mmCIF file of C-alpha atoms and ligand atoms in Angstrom:
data_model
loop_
_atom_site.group_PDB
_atom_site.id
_atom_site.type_symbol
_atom_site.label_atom_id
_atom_site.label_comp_id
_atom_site.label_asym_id
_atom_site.label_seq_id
_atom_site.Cartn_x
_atom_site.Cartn_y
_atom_site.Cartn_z
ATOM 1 C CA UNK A 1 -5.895 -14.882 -21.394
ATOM 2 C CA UNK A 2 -9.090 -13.270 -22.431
ATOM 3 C CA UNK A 3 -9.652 -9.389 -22.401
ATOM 4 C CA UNK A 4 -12.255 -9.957 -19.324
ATOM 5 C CA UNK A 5 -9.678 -12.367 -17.471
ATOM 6 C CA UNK A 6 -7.183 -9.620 -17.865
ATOM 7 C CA UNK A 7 -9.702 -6.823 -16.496
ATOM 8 C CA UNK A 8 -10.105 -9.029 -13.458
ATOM 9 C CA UNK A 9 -6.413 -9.456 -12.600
ATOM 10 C CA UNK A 10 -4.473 -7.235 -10.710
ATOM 11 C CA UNK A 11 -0.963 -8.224 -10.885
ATOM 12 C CA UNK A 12 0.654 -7.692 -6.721
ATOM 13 C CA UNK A 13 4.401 -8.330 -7.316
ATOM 14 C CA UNK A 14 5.196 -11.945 -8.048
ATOM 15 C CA UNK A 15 1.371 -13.019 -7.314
ATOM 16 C CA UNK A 16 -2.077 -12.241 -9.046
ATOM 17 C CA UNK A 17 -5.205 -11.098 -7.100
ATOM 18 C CA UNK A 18 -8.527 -12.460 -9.010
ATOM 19 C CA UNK A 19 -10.350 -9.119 -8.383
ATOM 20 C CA UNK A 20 -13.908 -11.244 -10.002
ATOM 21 C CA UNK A 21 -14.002 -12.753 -6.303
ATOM 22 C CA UNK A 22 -14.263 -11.137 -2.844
ATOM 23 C CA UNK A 23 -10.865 -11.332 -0.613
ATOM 24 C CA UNK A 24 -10.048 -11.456 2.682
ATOM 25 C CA UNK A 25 -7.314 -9.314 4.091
ATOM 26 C CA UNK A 26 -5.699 -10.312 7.406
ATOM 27 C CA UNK A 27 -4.538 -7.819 9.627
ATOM 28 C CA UNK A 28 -1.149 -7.931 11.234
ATOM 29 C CA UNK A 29 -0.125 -5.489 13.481
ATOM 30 C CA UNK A 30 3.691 -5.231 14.258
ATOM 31 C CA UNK A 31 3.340 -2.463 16.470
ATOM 32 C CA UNK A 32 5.522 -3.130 19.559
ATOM 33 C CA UNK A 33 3.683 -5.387 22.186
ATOM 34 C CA UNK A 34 5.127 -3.305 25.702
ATOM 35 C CA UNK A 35 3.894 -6.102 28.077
ATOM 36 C CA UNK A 36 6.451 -8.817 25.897
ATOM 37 C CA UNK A 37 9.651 -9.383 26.879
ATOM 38 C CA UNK A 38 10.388 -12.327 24.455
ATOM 39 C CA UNK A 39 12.867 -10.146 22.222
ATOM 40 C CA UNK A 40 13.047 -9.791 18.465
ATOM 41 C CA UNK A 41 13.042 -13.588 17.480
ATOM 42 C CA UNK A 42 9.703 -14.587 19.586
ATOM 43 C CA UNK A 43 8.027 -10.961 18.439
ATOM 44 C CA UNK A 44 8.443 -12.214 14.882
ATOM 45 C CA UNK A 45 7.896 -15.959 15.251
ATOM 46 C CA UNK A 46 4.983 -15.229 16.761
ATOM 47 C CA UNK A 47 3.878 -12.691 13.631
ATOM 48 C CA UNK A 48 4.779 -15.264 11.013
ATOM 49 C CA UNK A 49 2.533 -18.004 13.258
ATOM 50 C CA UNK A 50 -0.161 -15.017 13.182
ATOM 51 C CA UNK A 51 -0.258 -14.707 9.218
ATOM 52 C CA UNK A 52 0.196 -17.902 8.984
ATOM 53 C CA UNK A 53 -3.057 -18.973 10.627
ATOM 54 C CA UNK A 54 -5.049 -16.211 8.837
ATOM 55 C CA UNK A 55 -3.445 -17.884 5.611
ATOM 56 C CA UNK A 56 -4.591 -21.516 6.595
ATOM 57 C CA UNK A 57 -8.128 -19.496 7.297
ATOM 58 C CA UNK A 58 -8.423 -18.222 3.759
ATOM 59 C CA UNK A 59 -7.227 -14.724 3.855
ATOM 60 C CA UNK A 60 -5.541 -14.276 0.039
ATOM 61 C CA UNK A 61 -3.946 -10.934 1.527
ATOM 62 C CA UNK A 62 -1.968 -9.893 4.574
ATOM 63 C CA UNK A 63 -1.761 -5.978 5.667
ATOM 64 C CA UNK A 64 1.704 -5.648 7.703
ATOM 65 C CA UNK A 65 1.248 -2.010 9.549
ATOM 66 C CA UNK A 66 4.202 -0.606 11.747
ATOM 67 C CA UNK A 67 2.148 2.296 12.615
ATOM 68 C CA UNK A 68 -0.947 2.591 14.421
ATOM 69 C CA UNK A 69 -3.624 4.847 12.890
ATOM 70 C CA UNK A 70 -6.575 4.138 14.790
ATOM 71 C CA UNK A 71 -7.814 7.714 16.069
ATOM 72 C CA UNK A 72 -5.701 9.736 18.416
ATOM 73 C CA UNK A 73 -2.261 7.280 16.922
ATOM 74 C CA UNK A 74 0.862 9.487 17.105
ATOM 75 C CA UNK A 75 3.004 8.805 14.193
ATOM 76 C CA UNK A 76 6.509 6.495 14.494
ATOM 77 C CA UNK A 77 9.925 7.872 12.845
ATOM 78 C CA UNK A 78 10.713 6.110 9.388
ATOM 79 C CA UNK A 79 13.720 3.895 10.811
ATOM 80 C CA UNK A 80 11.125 3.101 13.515
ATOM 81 C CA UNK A 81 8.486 1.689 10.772
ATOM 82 C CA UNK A 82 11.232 0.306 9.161
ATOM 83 C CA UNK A 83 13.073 -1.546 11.597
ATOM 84 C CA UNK A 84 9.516 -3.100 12.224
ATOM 85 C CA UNK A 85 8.091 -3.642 8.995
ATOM 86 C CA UNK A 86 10.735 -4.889 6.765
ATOM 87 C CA UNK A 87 11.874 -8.167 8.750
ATOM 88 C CA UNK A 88 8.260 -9.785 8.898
ATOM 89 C CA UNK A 89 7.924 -8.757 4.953
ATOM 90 C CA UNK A 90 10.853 -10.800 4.140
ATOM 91 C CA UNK A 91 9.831 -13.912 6.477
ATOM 92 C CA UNK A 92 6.092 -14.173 5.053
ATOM 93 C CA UNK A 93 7.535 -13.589 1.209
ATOM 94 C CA UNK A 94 9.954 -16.650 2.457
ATOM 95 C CA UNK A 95 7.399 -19.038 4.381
ATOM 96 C CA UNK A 96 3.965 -18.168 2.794
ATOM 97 C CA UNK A 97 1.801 -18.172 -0.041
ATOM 98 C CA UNK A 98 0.601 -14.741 0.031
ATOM 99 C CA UNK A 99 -0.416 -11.351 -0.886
ATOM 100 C CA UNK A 100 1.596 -8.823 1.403
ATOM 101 C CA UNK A 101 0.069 -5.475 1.852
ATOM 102 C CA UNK A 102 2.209 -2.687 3.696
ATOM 103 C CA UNK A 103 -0.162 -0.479 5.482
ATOM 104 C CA UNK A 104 2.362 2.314 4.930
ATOM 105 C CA UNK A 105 2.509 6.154 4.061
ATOM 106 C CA UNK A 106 6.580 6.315 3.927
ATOM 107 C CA UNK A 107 8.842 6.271 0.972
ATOM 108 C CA UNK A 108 11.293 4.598 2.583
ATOM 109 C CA UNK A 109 9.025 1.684 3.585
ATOM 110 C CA UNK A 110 7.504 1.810 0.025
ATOM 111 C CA UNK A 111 10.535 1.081 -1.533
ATOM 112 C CA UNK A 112 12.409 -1.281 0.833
ATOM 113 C CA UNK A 113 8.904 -3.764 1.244
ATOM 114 C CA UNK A 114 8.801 -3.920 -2.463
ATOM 115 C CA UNK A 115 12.194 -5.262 -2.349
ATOM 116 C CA UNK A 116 11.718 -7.743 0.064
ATOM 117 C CA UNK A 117 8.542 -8.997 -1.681
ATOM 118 C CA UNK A 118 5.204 -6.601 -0.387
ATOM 119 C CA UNK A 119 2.567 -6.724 -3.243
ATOM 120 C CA UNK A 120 0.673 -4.232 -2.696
ATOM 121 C CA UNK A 121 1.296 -0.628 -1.189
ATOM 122 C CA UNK A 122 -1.896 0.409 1.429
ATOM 123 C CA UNK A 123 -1.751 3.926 2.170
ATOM 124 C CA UNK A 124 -4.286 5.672 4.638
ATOM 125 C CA UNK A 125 -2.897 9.072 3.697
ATOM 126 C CA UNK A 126 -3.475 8.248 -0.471
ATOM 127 C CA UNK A 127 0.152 8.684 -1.402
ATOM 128 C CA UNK A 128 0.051 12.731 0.344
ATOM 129 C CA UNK A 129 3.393 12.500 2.143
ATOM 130 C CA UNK A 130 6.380 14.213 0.392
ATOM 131 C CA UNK A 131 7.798 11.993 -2.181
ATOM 132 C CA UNK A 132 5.011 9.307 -1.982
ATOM 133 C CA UNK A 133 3.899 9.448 -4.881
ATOM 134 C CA UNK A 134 7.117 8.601 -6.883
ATOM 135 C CA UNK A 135 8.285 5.638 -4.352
ATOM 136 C CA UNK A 136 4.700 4.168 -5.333
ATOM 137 C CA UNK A 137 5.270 4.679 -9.125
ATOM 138 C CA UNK A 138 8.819 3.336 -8.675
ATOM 139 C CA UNK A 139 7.628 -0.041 -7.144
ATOM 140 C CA UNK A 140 5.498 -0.856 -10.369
ATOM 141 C CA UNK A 141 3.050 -1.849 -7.425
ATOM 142 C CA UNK A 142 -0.494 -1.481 -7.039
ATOM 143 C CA UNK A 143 -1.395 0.936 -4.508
ATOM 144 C CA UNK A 144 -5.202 1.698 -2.344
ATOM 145 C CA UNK A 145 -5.702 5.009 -1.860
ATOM 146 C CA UNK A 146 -7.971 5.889 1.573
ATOM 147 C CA UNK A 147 -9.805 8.976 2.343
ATOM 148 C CA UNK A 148 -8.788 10.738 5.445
ATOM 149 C CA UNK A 149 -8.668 14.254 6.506
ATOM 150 C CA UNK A 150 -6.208 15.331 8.371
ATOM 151 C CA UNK A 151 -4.131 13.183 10.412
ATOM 152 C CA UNK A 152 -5.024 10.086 13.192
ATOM 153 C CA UNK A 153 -4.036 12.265 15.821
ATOM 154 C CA UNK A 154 -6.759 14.677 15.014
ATOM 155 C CA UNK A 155 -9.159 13.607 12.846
ATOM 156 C CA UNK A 156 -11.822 12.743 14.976
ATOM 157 C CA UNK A 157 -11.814 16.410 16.239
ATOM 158 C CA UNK A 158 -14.978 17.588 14.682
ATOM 159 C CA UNK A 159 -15.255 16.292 11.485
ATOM 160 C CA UNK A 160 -17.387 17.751 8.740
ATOM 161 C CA UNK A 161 -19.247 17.060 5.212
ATOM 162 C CA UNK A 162 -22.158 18.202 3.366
ATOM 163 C CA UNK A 163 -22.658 14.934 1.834
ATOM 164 C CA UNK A 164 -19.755 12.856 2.841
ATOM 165 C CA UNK A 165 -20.062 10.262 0.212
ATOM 166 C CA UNK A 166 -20.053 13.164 -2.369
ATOM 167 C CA UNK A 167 -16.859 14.748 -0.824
ATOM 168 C CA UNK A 168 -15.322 11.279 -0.445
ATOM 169 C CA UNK A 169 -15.469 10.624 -4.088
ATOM 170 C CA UNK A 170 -14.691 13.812 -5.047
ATOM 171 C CA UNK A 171 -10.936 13.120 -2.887
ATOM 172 C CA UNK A 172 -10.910 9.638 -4.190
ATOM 173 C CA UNK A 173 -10.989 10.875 -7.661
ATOM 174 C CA UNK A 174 -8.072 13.629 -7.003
ATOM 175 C CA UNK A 175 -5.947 11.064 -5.448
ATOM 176 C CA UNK A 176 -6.410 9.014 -8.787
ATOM 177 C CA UNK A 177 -5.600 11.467 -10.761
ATOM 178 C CA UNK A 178 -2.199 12.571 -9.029
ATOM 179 C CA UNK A 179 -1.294 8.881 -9.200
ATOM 180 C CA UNK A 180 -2.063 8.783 -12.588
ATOM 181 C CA UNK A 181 0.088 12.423 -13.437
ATOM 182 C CA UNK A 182 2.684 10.009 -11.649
ATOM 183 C CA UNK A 183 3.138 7.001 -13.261
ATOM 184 C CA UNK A 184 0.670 5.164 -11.605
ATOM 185 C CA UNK A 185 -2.081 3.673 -13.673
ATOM 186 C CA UNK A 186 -5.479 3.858 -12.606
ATOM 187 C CA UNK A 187 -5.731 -0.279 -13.509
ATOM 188 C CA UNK A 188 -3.296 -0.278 -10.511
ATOM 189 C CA UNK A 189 -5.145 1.508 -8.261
ATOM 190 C CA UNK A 190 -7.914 0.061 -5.392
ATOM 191 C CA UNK A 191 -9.802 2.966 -3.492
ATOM 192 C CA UNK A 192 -11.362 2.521 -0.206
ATOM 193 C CA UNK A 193 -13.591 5.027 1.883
ATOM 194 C CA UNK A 194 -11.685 4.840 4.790
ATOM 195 C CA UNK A 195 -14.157 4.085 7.628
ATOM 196 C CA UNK A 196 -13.348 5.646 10.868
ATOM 197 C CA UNK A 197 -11.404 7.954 9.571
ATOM 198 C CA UNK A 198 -11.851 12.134 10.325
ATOM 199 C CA UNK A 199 -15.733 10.223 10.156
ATOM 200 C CA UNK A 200 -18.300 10.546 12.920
ATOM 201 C CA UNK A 201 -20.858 7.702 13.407
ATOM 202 C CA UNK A 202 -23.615 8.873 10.858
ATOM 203 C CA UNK A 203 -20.979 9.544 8.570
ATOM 204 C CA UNK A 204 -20.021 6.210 8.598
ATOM 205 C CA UNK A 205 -23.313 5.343 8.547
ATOM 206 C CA UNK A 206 -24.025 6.870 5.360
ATOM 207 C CA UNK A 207 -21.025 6.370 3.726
ATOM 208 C CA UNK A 208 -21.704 2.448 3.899
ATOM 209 C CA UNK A 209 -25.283 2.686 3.104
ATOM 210 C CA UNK A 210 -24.196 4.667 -0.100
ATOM 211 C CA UNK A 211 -20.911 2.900 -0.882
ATOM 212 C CA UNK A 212 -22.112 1.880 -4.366
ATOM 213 C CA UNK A 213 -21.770 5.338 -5.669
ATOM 214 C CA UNK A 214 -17.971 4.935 -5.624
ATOM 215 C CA UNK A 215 -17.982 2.354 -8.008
ATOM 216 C CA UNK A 216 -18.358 5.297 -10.786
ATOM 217 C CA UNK A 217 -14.927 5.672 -10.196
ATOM 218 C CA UNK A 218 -14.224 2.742 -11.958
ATOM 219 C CA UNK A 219 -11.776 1.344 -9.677
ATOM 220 C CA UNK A 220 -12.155 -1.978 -7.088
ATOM 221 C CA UNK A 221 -12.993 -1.087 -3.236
ATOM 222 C CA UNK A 222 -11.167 -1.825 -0.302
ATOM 223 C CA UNK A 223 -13.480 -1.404 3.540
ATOM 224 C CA UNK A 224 -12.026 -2.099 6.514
ATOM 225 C CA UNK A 225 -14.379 -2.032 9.128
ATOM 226 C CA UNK A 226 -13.404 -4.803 11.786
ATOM 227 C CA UNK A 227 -13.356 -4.295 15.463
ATOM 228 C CA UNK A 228 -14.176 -0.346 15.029
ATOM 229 C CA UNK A 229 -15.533 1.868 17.041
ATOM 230 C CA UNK A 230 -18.791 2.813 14.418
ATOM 231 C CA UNK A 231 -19.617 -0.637 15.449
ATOM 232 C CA UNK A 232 -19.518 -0.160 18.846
ATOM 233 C CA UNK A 233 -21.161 3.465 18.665
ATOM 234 C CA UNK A 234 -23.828 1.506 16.812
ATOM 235 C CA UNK A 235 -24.144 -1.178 19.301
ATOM 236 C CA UNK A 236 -23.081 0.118 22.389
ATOM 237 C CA UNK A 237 -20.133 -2.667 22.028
ATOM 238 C CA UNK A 238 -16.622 -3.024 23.801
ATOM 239 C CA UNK A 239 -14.116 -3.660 21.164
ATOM 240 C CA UNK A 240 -14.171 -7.466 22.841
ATOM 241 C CA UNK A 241 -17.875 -7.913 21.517
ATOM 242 C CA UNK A 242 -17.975 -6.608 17.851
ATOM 243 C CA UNK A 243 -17.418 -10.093 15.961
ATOM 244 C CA UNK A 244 -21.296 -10.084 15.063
ATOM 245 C CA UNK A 245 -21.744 -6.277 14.137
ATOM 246 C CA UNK A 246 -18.476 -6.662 11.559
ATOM 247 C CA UNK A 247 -19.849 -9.783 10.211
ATOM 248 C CA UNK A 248 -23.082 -8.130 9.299
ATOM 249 C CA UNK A 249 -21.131 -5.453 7.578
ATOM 250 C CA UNK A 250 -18.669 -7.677 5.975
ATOM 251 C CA UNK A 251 -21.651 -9.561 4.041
ATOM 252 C CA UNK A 252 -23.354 -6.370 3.353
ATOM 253 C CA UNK A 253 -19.838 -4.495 2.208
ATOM 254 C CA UNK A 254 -19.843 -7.766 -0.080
ATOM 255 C CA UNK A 255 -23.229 -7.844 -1.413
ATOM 256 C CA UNK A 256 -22.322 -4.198 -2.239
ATOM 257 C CA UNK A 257 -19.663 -5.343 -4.584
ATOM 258 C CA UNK A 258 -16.504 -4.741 -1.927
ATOM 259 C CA UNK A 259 -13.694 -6.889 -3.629
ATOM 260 C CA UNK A 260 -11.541 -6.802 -0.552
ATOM 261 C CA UNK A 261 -12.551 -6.974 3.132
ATOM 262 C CA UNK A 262 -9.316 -6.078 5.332
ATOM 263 C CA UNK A 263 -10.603 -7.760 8.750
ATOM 264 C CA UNK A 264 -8.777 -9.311 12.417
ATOM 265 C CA UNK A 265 -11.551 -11.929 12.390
ATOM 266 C CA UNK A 266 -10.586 -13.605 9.163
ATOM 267 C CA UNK A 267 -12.038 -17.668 9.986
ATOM 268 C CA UNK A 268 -15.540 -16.008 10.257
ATOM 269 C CA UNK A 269 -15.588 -13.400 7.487
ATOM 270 C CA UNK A 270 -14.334 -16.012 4.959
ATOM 271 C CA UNK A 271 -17.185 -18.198 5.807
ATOM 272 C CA UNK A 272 -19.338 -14.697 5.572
ATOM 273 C CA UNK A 273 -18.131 -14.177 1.770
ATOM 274 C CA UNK A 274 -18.099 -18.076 0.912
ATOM 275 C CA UNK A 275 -21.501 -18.306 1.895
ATOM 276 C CA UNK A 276 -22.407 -15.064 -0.111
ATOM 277 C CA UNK A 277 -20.621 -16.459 -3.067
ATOM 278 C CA UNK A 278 -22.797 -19.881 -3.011
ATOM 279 C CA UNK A 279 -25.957 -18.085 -3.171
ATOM 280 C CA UNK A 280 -24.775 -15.409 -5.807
ATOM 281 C CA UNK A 281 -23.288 -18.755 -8.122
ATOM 282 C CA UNK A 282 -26.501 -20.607 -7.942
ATOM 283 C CA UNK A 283 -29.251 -20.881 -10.831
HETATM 284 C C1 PT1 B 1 -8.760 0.932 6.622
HETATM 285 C C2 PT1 B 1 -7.725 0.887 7.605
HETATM 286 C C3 PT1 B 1 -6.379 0.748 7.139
HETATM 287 N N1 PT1 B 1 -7.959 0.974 8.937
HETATM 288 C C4 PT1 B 1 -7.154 0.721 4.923
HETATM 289 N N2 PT1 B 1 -6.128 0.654 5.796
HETATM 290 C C5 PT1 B 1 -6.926 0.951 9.800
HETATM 291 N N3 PT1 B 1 -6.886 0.639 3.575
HETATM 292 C C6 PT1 B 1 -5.606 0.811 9.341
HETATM 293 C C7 PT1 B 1 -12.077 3.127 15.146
HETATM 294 O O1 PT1 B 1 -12.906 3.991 14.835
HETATM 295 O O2 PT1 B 1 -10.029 1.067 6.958
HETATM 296 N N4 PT1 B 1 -8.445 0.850 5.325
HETATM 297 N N5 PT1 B 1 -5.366 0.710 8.017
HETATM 298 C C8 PT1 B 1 -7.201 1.068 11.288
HETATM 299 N N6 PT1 B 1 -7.677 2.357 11.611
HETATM 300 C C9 PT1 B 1 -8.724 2.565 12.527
HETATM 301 C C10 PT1 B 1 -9.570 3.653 12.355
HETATM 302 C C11 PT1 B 1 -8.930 1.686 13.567
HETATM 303 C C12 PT1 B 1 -10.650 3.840 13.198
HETATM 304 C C13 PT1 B 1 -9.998 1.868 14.434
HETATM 305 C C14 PT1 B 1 -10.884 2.939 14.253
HETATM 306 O O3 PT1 B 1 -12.208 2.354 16.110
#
């Protein structure tokens, strides 16, 4: 392997992500489903058929998340996440032929997914729960480290920056630097800007029109963007009708050197970043 090969590969457990291209993460949620009544088996047959299909659509990573922390999101016990999380890890490590992501800010979790295969750790809260930091370190996985203040239940409730893209890379940076104090090495870390969170619409504006300035931190970027509500602020959008608005910011996330794009709509953003990657190969 050459030294650039080896600056372009992120090793994720018993895989290798190519960070030289643009990825697509696929989101699956394994949040409870209330209105289903088909029990444990059908609730995770009908996961594995999920990641499956995103697989077969070319997403190269898969985000399993047992807690919901879209804004307003009340946290879940650790047993809870767990009990959730850990089964559908094991069944796409067994069945499938990729990355696995735990969107994940507990220990416990940390730990146990890496066990069962996960190959990356994805942590909205950057690793800033109570023994975090050391579960992460202990994996040997990498890890992406969000920006958020406060928590989902109330960071919506008036956030506020003097030049958010400033302040975000100013937390980014502190968040790599506590990893790295722990035995995480900054080659293992991703950083995303964590869009929607504790972030009102012109913040999220300007964060994404200025997302290049991150990339002084040295480190690959991670945007998740799909289905949220800046797009339908943006738009005036239900959460039904923002395909077109996320596709616009997928391509421009990737023109703006975004390695991976964690998205529901993963068909159409792969054709988004294949298309990109056409021109960009050309003479
Ligand atoms: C994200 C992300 C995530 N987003 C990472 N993990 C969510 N690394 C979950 C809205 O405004 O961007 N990066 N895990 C989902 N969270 C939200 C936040 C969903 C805001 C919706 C909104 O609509």
């Amino acid at each position: 392997m050459t030294s650039v090969q080896s600056l372009t590969r992120l090793p994720c457990g018993n895989r290798v992500l190519d960070l030289a291209q643009t990825h697509v993460m696929g989101i699956l949620n394994v949040t409870p489903d209330s209105f289903s009544d088909g029990g444990r088996f059908s609730q995770l047959d009908a996961a594995l058929r999920h990641a499956e299909a995103m697989v077969l659509a070319g997403a190269t990573l898969i985000d399993v998340g047992g807690e919901s922390t879209r804004p307003g999101a009340r946290a879940v016990s650790p047993l809870e996440e767990l009990e959730r999380v850990a089964p559908i890890v094991e069944l796409i490590n067994r069945e499938l032929d990729v990355i696995i992501s735990v969107d994940t800010s507990t220990p416990a979790v940390m730990r146990e997914t890496a066990r069962l295969g996960a190959g990356l750790i994805n942590d909205v809260r950057s690793l800033r729960r109570d023994g975090a930091l050391d579960a992460a370190a202990a994996t040997g996985l990498p890890v992406c480290l969000m920006h958020m203040l406060g928590e989902p239940g109330d960071m919506q409730d008036n956030p506020q920056y003097q030049d958010v893209t400033r302040e975000v890379a100013e937390f980014l940076a502190e968040r790599m630097d506590q990893c790295v104090q722990a035995g995480i090495p900054a080659e293992r870390i991703i950083l995303d800007p964590g869009f929607g969170f504790a972030k009102t619409l012109q913040h999220n504006l300007s964060l994404f029109k200025h997302m290049e300035a991150l990339h002084a931190l040295g480190r690959p970027l991670l945007v998740g963007v799909s289905r949220k509500s800046m797009i339908g602020h943006a738009l005036n959008r239900p959460v039904g009708e923002r395909l077109h608005g996320g596709l616009a910011l997928a391509a421009l996330a990737s023109v703006k050197g975004a390695r991976i794009l964690r998205v529901h709509d993963v068909a159409e953003t792969v054709d988004v970043v294949r298309m990109i990657a056409a021109v960009e190969s050309a003479e």
